[in-house]
């Protein structure tokens, strides 16, 4: 039987999530810069790849191999063999990279355990102030819908990171991707920075679990 959770290996987070990430839906992570979104994605990707399953990693931030090396150590080469990395340079390319990852996942020739899109909204944010705002919204929505459908069809976890904007009136940090993304994601996690290397994960939305929070620490070799 296919397990219905993908353990992250971070015990506090797995407890918060009732065992781990759902494998038939999309998990959105939002939080300010430096809150640990990328580190978390790399950590889970490393774990999946180490187990021998494939990871599609769509990276708009230029994740350095150095960051992965500090997590993977001597296993780096083995991990990289299972990591299908694409580095789109605009929103359209990001949409195409997501479409390709989804198509290959659904084809089922390789056992895919995880699809990561980090940052899912960096290019979208750039388009918001221009005349093509509607196109950008549509491109993002189509890509998210494709990820949702693929998660469901292929039982694969999807991590989609989202940037934030500051609501001056409310004094809060709000997710950028709009209501479509917030409906499409069946799990929403907010990452908060705490003093030093501590980070808080807040479970903002889940279809089966109550709201709650957990903490982890950033260490030289990843997350603890
Ligand atoms: P944005 O992408 O800017 O929104 O931030 P993020 O939420 O993805 O944060 P990220 O995971 O990149 O960073 C979390 C923390 O990791 C930072 O506060 C740094 O302390 C640390 N960090 C950032 N870059 C590196 C790196 O290259 N190596 C290591 N070991 N730590 C890093
Ligand atoms: Mg990041």
PDB file of C-alpha atoms and ligand atoms in Angstrom:
ATOM      1  CA  UNK A   1       0.000   0.000   0.000  1.00  0.00           C
ATOM      2  CA  UNK A   2       1.274   3.488  -0.795  1.00  0.00           C
ATOM      3  CA  UNK A   3       1.783   5.448   2.454  1.00  0.00           C
ATOM      4  CA  UNK A   4      -0.350   8.570   2.720  1.00  0.00           C
ATOM      5  CA  UNK A   5       2.392  10.665   4.308  1.00  0.00           C
ATOM      6  CA  UNK A   6       5.956  11.567   3.415  1.00  0.00           C
ATOM      7  CA  UNK A   7       7.933  11.924   6.653  1.00  0.00           C
ATOM      8  CA  UNK A   8      10.172  14.983   6.633  1.00  0.00           C
ATOM      9  CA  UNK A   9      12.515  13.477   9.205  1.00  0.00           C
ATOM     10  CA  UNK A  10      12.088  16.539  11.441  1.00  0.00           C
ATOM     11  CA  UNK A  11      10.239  14.955  14.344  1.00  0.00           C
ATOM     12  CA  UNK A  12       8.480  18.102  15.581  1.00  0.00           C
ATOM     13  CA  UNK A  13       7.189  18.876  12.085  1.00  0.00           C
ATOM     14  CA  UNK A  14       6.139  15.281  11.424  1.00  0.00           C
ATOM     15  CA  UNK A  15       4.176  15.279  14.679  1.00  0.00           C
ATOM     16  CA  UNK A  16       2.504  18.547  13.682  1.00  0.00           C
ATOM     17  CA  UNK A  17       1.565  17.035  10.310  1.00  0.00           C
ATOM     18  CA  UNK A  18       0.280  13.743  11.650  1.00  0.00           C
ATOM     19  CA  UNK A  19       3.228  11.820  10.223  1.00  0.00           C
ATOM     20  CA  UNK A  20       4.489  14.019   7.399  1.00  0.00           C
ATOM     21  CA  UNK A  21       3.552  15.739   4.153  1.00  0.00           C
ATOM     22  CA  UNK A  22       0.444  14.527   2.378  1.00  0.00           C
ATOM     23  CA  UNK A  23       1.316  12.648  -0.796  1.00  0.00           C
ATOM     24  CA  UNK A  24      -1.858  13.345  -2.725  1.00  0.00           C
ATOM     25  CA  UNK A  25      -2.025  17.110  -2.361  1.00  0.00           C
ATOM     26  CA  UNK A  26       0.011  20.300  -2.537  1.00  0.00           C
ATOM     27  CA  UNK A  27       1.674  21.790   0.542  1.00  0.00           C
ATOM     28  CA  UNK A  28       2.275  25.527   0.490  1.00  0.00           C
ATOM     29  CA  UNK A  29       4.995  27.055   2.650  1.00  0.00           C
ATOM     30  CA  UNK A  30       5.071  30.792   3.086  1.00  0.00           C
ATOM     31  CA  UNK A  31       7.286  32.963   5.221  1.00  0.00           C
ATOM     32  CA  UNK A  32       9.670  35.881   5.164  1.00  0.00           C
ATOM     33  CA  UNK A  33      13.169  35.722   3.713  1.00  0.00           C
ATOM     34  CA  UNK A  34      15.504  33.572   5.790  1.00  0.00           C
ATOM     35  CA  UNK A  35      12.687  31.723   7.530  1.00  0.00           C
ATOM     36  CA  UNK A  36      13.998  28.404   6.230  1.00  0.00           C
ATOM     37  CA  UNK A  37      11.716  27.565   3.297  1.00  0.00           C
ATOM     38  CA  UNK A  38      14.543  26.634   0.959  1.00  0.00           C
ATOM     39  CA  UNK A  39      16.441  24.753   3.644  1.00  0.00           C
ATOM     40  CA  UNK A  40      13.314  22.751   4.433  1.00  0.00           C
ATOM     41  CA  UNK A  41      12.768  21.909   0.740  1.00  0.00           C
ATOM     42  CA  UNK A  42      16.391  20.818   0.378  1.00  0.00           C
ATOM     43  CA  UNK A  43      16.129  18.745   3.529  1.00  0.00           C
ATOM     44  CA  UNK A  44      13.056  16.836   2.339  1.00  0.00           C
ATOM     45  CA  UNK A  45      14.469  16.497  -1.195  1.00  0.00           C
ATOM     46  CA  UNK A  46      17.658  15.014   0.228  1.00  0.00           C
ATOM     47  CA  UNK A  47      15.670  12.542   2.277  1.00  0.00           C
ATOM     48  CA  UNK A  48      13.581  11.374  -0.686  1.00  0.00           C
ATOM     49  CA  UNK A  49      16.594  11.101  -3.004  1.00  0.00           C
ATOM     50  CA  UNK A  50      18.570   9.175  -0.389  1.00  0.00           C
ATOM     51  CA  UNK A  51      15.803   6.599  -0.311  1.00  0.00           C
ATOM     52  CA  UNK A  52      16.280   6.135  -4.056  1.00  0.00           C
ATOM     53  CA  UNK A  53      13.219   7.969  -5.318  1.00  0.00           C
ATOM     54  CA  UNK A  54      13.356  10.831  -7.784  1.00  0.00           C
ATOM     55  CA  UNK A  55      12.851  14.489  -6.978  1.00  0.00           C
ATOM     56  CA  UNK A  56      11.836  17.175  -9.449  1.00  0.00           C
ATOM     57  CA  UNK A  57      13.329  20.383  -8.074  1.00  0.00           C
ATOM     58  CA  UNK A  58      12.238  23.572  -9.818  1.00  0.00           C
ATOM     59  CA  UNK A  59      14.504  26.253  -8.479  1.00  0.00           C
ATOM     60  CA  UNK A  60      14.155  29.969  -9.158  1.00  0.00           C
ATOM     61  CA  UNK A  61      16.715  30.969  -6.520  1.00  0.00           C
ATOM     62  CA  UNK A  62      19.846  29.319  -7.855  1.00  0.00           C
ATOM     63  CA  UNK A  63      20.149  26.871  -4.975  1.00  0.00           C
ATOM     64  CA  UNK A  64      23.835  26.271  -4.703  1.00  0.00           C
ATOM     65  CA  UNK A  65      25.213  22.771  -4.684  1.00  0.00           C
ATOM     66  CA  UNK A  66      27.106  23.967  -1.599  1.00  0.00           C
ATOM     67  CA  UNK A  67      23.894  24.212   0.366  1.00  0.00           C
ATOM     68  CA  UNK A  68      22.930  20.708  -0.639  1.00  0.00           C
ATOM     69  CA  UNK A  69      26.435  19.486   0.114  1.00  0.00           C
ATOM     70  CA  UNK A  70      26.227  20.761   3.682  1.00  0.00           C
ATOM     71  CA  UNK A  71      23.123  18.588   4.101  1.00  0.00           C
ATOM     72  CA  UNK A  72      24.186  15.582   2.040  1.00  0.00           C
ATOM     73  CA  UNK A  73      27.895  15.446   2.927  1.00  0.00           C
ATOM     74  CA  UNK A  74      29.641  12.516   1.247  1.00  0.00           C
ATOM     75  CA  UNK A  75      26.349  11.359  -0.279  1.00  0.00           C
ATOM     76  CA  UNK A  76      26.116  14.437  -2.531  1.00  0.00           C
ATOM     77  CA  UNK A  77      26.889  12.643  -5.803  1.00  0.00           C
ATOM     78  CA  UNK A  78      24.369   9.921  -5.054  1.00  0.00           C
ATOM     79  CA  UNK A  79      21.731  12.540  -4.176  1.00  0.00           C
ATOM     80  CA  UNK A  80      22.379  14.571  -7.336  1.00  0.00           C
ATOM     81  CA  UNK A  81      21.727  11.466  -9.456  1.00  0.00           C
ATOM     82  CA  UNK A  82      18.169  11.415  -8.177  1.00  0.00           C
ATOM     83  CA  UNK A  83      17.555  15.176  -8.336  1.00  0.00           C
ATOM     84  CA  UNK A  84      16.080  16.476 -11.587  1.00  0.00           C
ATOM     85  CA  UNK A  85      16.875  20.147 -11.261  1.00  0.00           C
ATOM     86  CA  UNK A  86      15.480  22.862 -13.486  1.00  0.00           C
ATOM     87  CA  UNK A  87      16.256  26.543 -13.164  1.00  0.00           C
ATOM     88  CA  UNK A  88      13.644  28.587 -15.054  1.00  0.00           C
ATOM     89  CA  UNK A  89      14.398  32.254 -15.550  1.00  0.00           C
ATOM     90  CA  UNK A  90      10.883  33.640 -15.883  1.00  0.00           C
ATOM     91  CA  UNK A  91       7.291  32.702 -15.118  1.00  0.00           C
ATOM     92  CA  UNK A  92       6.632  31.117 -18.520  1.00  0.00           C
ATOM     93  CA  UNK A  93       9.706  28.907 -18.221  1.00  0.00           C
ATOM     94  CA  UNK A  94       8.623  28.017 -14.705  1.00  0.00           C
ATOM     95  CA  UNK A  95       5.226  26.960 -16.064  1.00  0.00           C
ATOM     96  CA  UNK A  96       6.879  24.781 -18.700  1.00  0.00           C
ATOM     97  CA  UNK A  97       9.227  23.213 -16.138  1.00  0.00           C
ATOM     98  CA  UNK A  98       6.255  22.362 -13.931  1.00  0.00           C
ATOM     99  CA  UNK A  99       4.351  20.906 -16.903  1.00  0.00           C
ATOM    100  CA  UNK A 100       7.330  18.705 -17.802  1.00  0.00           C
ATOM    101  CA  UNK A 101       7.820  17.541 -14.213  1.00  0.00           C
ATOM    102  CA  UNK A 102       4.129  16.709 -13.930  1.00  0.00           C
ATOM    103  CA  UNK A 103       4.031  14.853 -17.258  1.00  0.00           C
ATOM    104  CA  UNK A 104       7.085  12.730 -16.391  1.00  0.00           C
ATOM    105  CA  UNK A 105       5.758  12.016 -12.916  1.00  0.00           C
ATOM    106  CA  UNK A 106       2.442  10.852 -14.313  1.00  0.00           C
ATOM    107  CA  UNK A 107       4.165   8.776 -16.974  1.00  0.00           C
ATOM    108  CA  UNK A 108       5.427   6.703 -14.058  1.00  0.00           C
ATOM    109  CA  UNK A 109       8.656   5.406 -15.601  1.00  0.00           C
ATOM    110  CA  UNK A 110      10.620   6.602 -12.600  1.00  0.00           C
ATOM    111  CA  UNK A 111       9.397   6.441  -9.008  1.00  0.00           C
ATOM    112  CA  UNK A 112       8.990  10.127  -8.133  1.00  0.00           C
ATOM    113  CA  UNK A 113       8.640  10.923  -4.437  1.00  0.00           C
ATOM    114  CA  UNK A 114       8.588  14.708  -4.441  1.00  0.00           C
ATOM    115  CA  UNK A 115       8.125  17.793  -6.600  1.00  0.00           C
ATOM    116  CA  UNK A 116       9.533  21.060  -5.228  1.00  0.00           C
ATOM    117  CA  UNK A 117       8.828  24.532  -6.621  1.00  0.00           C
ATOM    118  CA  UNK A 118      11.004  27.070  -4.771  1.00  0.00           C
ATOM    119  CA  UNK A 119      10.249  29.907  -4.992  1.00  0.00           C
ATOM    120  CA  UNK A 120       6.841  29.335  -6.504  1.00  0.00           C
ATOM    121  CA  UNK A 121       5.980  33.035  -6.575  1.00  0.00           C
ATOM    122  CA  UNK A 122       9.237  34.957  -7.088  1.00  0.00           C
ATOM    123  CA  UNK A 123       8.610  35.472 -10.842  1.00  0.00           C
ATOM    124  CA  UNK A 124       4.911  35.933 -10.277  1.00  0.00           C
ATOM    125  CA  UNK A 125       5.716  38.786  -7.902  1.00  0.00           C
ATOM    126  CA  UNK A 126       7.802  40.484 -10.601  1.00  0.00           C
ATOM    127  CA  UNK A 127       4.844  40.390 -13.013  1.00  0.00           C
ATOM    128  CA  UNK A 128       2.363  41.883 -10.590  1.00  0.00           C
ATOM    129  CA  UNK A 129       3.212  45.501 -11.192  1.00  0.00           C
ATOM    130  CA  UNK A 130       3.145  45.249 -14.987  1.00  0.00           C
ATOM    131  CA  UNK A 131       0.476  45.190 -17.653  1.00  0.00           C
ATOM    132  CA  UNK A 132       0.616  41.396 -17.837  1.00  0.00           C
ATOM    133  CA  UNK A 133      -0.698  40.844 -14.332  1.00  0.00           C
ATOM    134  CA  UNK A 134      -3.705  38.817 -15.511  1.00  0.00           C
ATOM    135  CA  UNK A 135      -1.510  36.602 -17.685  1.00  0.00           C
ATOM    136  CA  UNK A 136       0.803  36.031 -14.744  1.00  0.00           C
ATOM    137  CA  UNK A 137      -2.081  35.058 -12.508  1.00  0.00           C
ATOM    138  CA  UNK A 138      -3.343  32.639 -15.136  1.00  0.00           C
ATOM    139  CA  UNK A 139       0.089  31.090 -15.718  1.00  0.00           C
ATOM    140  CA  UNK A 140       0.547  30.558 -11.991  1.00  0.00           C
ATOM    141  CA  UNK A 141      -2.951  29.151 -11.538  1.00  0.00           C
ATOM    142  CA  UNK A 142      -2.546  26.674 -14.400  1.00  0.00           C
ATOM    143  CA  UNK A 143       0.759  25.460 -13.015  1.00  0.00           C
ATOM    144  CA  UNK A 144      -0.671  25.050  -9.529  1.00  0.00           C
ATOM    145  CA  UNK A 145      -3.689  23.180 -10.903  1.00  0.00           C
ATOM    146  CA  UNK A 146      -1.367  20.838 -12.770  1.00  0.00           C
ATOM    147  CA  UNK A 147       0.642  20.170  -9.620  1.00  0.00           C
ATOM    148  CA  UNK A 148      -2.528  19.439  -7.654  1.00  0.00           C
ATOM    149  CA  UNK A 149      -3.786  17.014 -10.312  1.00  0.00           C
ATOM    150  CA  UNK A 150      -0.405  15.260 -10.478  1.00  0.00           C
ATOM    151  CA  UNK A 151      -0.172  14.868  -6.704  1.00  0.00           C
ATOM    152  CA  UNK A 152      -3.574  13.239  -6.711  1.00  0.00           C
ATOM    153  CA  UNK A 153      -2.945  11.003  -9.723  1.00  0.00           C
ATOM    154  CA  UNK A 154       0.570   9.862  -8.815  1.00  0.00           C
ATOM    155  CA  UNK A 155       0.600  10.022  -4.993  1.00  0.00           C
ATOM    156  CA  UNK A 156       3.508  12.400  -4.894  1.00  0.00           C
ATOM    157  CA  UNK A 157       4.185  15.109  -2.330  1.00  0.00           C
ATOM    158  CA  UNK A 158       4.416  18.649  -3.707  1.00  0.00           C
ATOM    159  CA  UNK A 159       6.159  21.498  -1.893  1.00  0.00           C
ATOM    160  CA  UNK A 160       5.373  24.956  -3.235  1.00  0.00           C
ATOM    161  CA  UNK A 161       6.984  27.933  -1.520  1.00  0.00           C
ATOM    162  CA  UNK A 162       5.358  31.313  -1.463  1.00  0.00           C
ATOM    163  CA  UNK A 163       6.764  34.717  -0.642  1.00  0.00           C
ATOM    164  CA  UNK A 164       5.019  37.222   1.622  1.00  0.00           C
ATOM    165  CA  UNK A 165       3.939  40.840   1.588  1.00  0.00           C
ATOM    166  CA  UNK A 166       3.524  43.001   4.667  1.00  0.00           C
ATOM    167  CA  UNK A 167       0.055  44.284   5.400  1.00  0.00           C
ATOM    168  CA  UNK A 168       0.741  47.713   6.852  1.00  0.00           C
ATOM    169  CA  UNK A 169      -2.803  48.035   8.192  1.00  0.00           C
ATOM    170  CA  UNK A 170      -2.848  44.665   9.956  1.00  0.00           C
ATOM    171  CA  UNK A 171       0.884  44.561  10.704  1.00  0.00           C
ATOM    172  CA  UNK A 172       1.020  40.975   9.444  1.00  0.00           C
ATOM    173  CA  UNK A 173       2.897  39.029   6.798  1.00  0.00           C
ATOM    174  CA  UNK A 174       0.502  37.659   4.202  1.00  0.00           C
ATOM    175  CA  UNK A 175       1.073  34.999   1.526  1.00  0.00           C
ATOM    176  CA  UNK A 176       1.483  36.426  -1.946  1.00  0.00           C
ATOM    177  CA  UNK A 177       0.047  33.787  -4.259  1.00  0.00           C
ATOM    178  CA  UNK A 178      -3.567  34.851  -3.945  1.00  0.00           C
ATOM    179  CA  UNK A 179      -6.713  32.996  -3.044  1.00  0.00           C
ATOM    180  CA  UNK A 180      -6.389  30.437  -5.835  1.00  0.00           C
ATOM    181  CA  UNK A 181      -3.183  29.071  -4.333  1.00  0.00           C
ATOM    182  CA  UNK A 182      -4.576  29.155  -0.821  1.00  0.00           C
ATOM    183  CA  UNK A 183      -7.556  27.046  -1.918  1.00  0.00           C
ATOM    184  CA  UNK A 184      -5.473  24.687  -4.030  1.00  0.00           C
ATOM    185  CA  UNK A 185      -3.076  23.922  -1.169  1.00  0.00           C
ATOM    186  CA  UNK A 186      -4.600  21.391   1.194  1.00  0.00           C
ATOM    187  CA  UNK A 187      -1.832  22.059   3.728  1.00  0.00           C
ATOM    188  CA  UNK A 188      -0.475  25.537   4.399  1.00  0.00           C
ATOM    189  CA  UNK A 189       2.545  26.099   6.617  1.00  0.00           C
ATOM    190  CA  UNK A 190       3.870  29.467   7.742  1.00  0.00           C
ATOM    191  CA  UNK A 191       7.530  29.665   8.706  1.00  0.00           C
ATOM    192  CA  UNK A 192       8.458  32.323  11.288  1.00  0.00           C
ATOM    193  CA  UNK A 193      11.905  33.504  12.273  1.00  0.00           C
ATOM    194  CA  UNK A 194      12.638  33.261  15.989  1.00  0.00           C
ATOM    195  CA  UNK A 195      15.793  34.560  17.679  1.00  0.00           C
ATOM    196  CA  UNK A 196      19.025  32.943  16.595  1.00  0.00           C
ATOM    197  CA  UNK A 197      18.770  29.777  14.577  1.00  0.00           C
ATOM    198  CA  UNK A 198      15.296  28.817  15.778  1.00  0.00           C
ATOM    199  CA  UNK A 199      12.341  28.750  13.401  1.00  0.00           C
ATOM    200  CA  UNK A 200       8.650  28.148  14.043  1.00  0.00           C
ATOM    201  CA  UNK A 201       6.365  26.215  11.701  1.00  0.00           C
ATOM    202  CA  UNK A 202       2.704  27.150  12.042  1.00  0.00           C
ATOM    203  CA  UNK A 203       0.080  24.826  10.588  1.00  0.00           C
ATOM    204  CA  UNK A 204      -2.302  27.397   9.127  1.00  0.00           C
ATOM    205  CA  UNK A 205      -4.504  25.015   7.158  1.00  0.00           C
ATOM    206  CA  UNK A 206      -4.999  21.250   7.006  1.00  0.00           C
ATOM    207  CA  UNK A 207      -8.014  19.245   5.961  1.00  0.00           C
ATOM    208  CA  UNK A 208      -7.755  16.771   8.856  1.00  0.00           C
ATOM    209  CA  UNK A 209      -5.651  18.322  11.616  1.00  0.00           C
ATOM    210  CA  UNK A 210      -6.143  21.241  14.006  1.00  0.00           C
ATOM    211  CA  UNK A 211      -4.008  24.368  13.779  1.00  0.00           C
ATOM    212  CA  UNK A 212      -0.784  24.149  15.752  1.00  0.00           C
ATOM    213  CA  UNK A 213       2.908  24.884  15.648  1.00  0.00           C
ATOM    214  CA  UNK A 214       6.303  23.274  15.973  1.00  0.00           C
ATOM    215  CA  UNK A 215       9.899  24.458  16.120  1.00  0.00           C
ATOM    216  CA  UNK A 216      13.130  23.430  14.495  1.00  0.00           C
ATOM    217  CA  UNK A 217      16.675  24.720  14.504  1.00  0.00           C
ATOM    218  CA  UNK A 218      18.971  25.560  11.628  1.00  0.00           C
ATOM    219  CA  UNK A 219      22.285  23.787  12.060  1.00  0.00           C
ATOM    220  CA  UNK A 220      25.444  23.816   9.938  1.00  0.00           C
ATOM    221  CA  UNK A 221      24.281  20.561   8.316  1.00  0.00           C
ATOM    222  CA  UNK A 222      20.656  21.524   7.702  1.00  0.00           C
ATOM    223  CA  UNK A 223      17.710  21.243  10.058  1.00  0.00           C
ATOM    224  CA  UNK A 224      17.365  19.678  13.473  1.00  0.00           C
TER     225      UNK A 224
HETATM  226  P1  LIG B   1      13.890  33.387   0.968  1.00  0.00           P
HETATM  227  O1  LIG B   1      14.165  32.446  -0.150  1.00  0.00           O
HETATM  228  O2  LIG B   1      14.768  34.586   0.927  1.00  0.00           O
HETATM  229  O3  LIG B   1      12.448  33.771   1.064  1.00  0.00           O
HETATM  230  O4  LIG B   1      14.314  32.661   2.364  1.00  0.00           O
HETATM  231  P2  LIG B   1      14.069  31.164   2.830  1.00  0.00           P
HETATM  232  O5  LIG B   1      12.861  31.125   3.681  1.00  0.00           O
HETATM  233  O6  LIG B   1      14.139  30.226   1.695  1.00  0.00           O
HETATM  234  O7  LIG B   1      15.300  30.896   3.808  1.00  0.00           O
HETATM  235  P3  LIG B   1      16.554  29.938   3.613  1.00  0.00           P
HETATM  236  O8  LIG B   1      16.116  28.540   3.811  1.00  0.00           O
HETATM  237  O9  LIG B   1      17.271  30.283   2.384  1.00  0.00           O
HETATM  238  O10 LIG B   1      17.476  30.376   4.801  1.00  0.00           O
HETATM  239  C1  LIG B   1      17.276  29.975   6.127  1.00  0.00           C
HETATM  240  C2  LIG B   1      18.529  30.239   6.904  1.00  0.00           C
HETATM  241  O11 LIG B   1      19.548  29.399   6.362  1.00  0.00           O
HETATM  242  C3  LIG B   1      19.076  31.649   6.825  1.00  0.00           C
HETATM  243  O12 LIG B   1      18.634  32.430   7.881  1.00  0.00           O
HETATM  244  C4  LIG B   1      20.567  31.420   6.983  1.00  0.00           C
HETATM  245  O13 LIG B   1      20.910  31.420   8.352  1.00  0.00           O
HETATM  246  C5  LIG B   1      20.766  30.041   6.503  1.00  0.00           C
HETATM  247  N1  LIG B   1      21.449  30.017   5.201  1.00  0.00           N
HETATM  248  C6  LIG B   1      21.237  30.784   4.129  1.00  0.00           C
HETATM  249  N2  LIG B   1      22.087  30.475   3.129  1.00  0.00           N
HETATM  250  C7  LIG B   1      22.842  29.449   3.602  1.00  0.00           C
HETATM  251  C8  LIG B   1      23.882  28.663   3.062  1.00  0.00           C
HETATM  252  O14 LIG B   1      24.316  28.853   1.926  1.00  0.00           O
HETATM  253  N3  LIG B   1      24.399  27.685   3.867  1.00  0.00           N
HETATM  254  C9  LIG B   1      23.916  27.449   5.105  1.00  0.00           C
HETATM  255  N4  LIG B   1      24.415  26.449   5.857  1.00  0.00           N
HETATM  256  N5  LIG B   1      22.958  28.182   5.646  1.00  0.00           N
HETATM  257  C10 LIG B   1      22.417  29.169   4.919  1.00  0.00           C
HETATM  258 MG1  LIG B   2      14.365  30.460  -0.320  1.00  0.00          MG
END
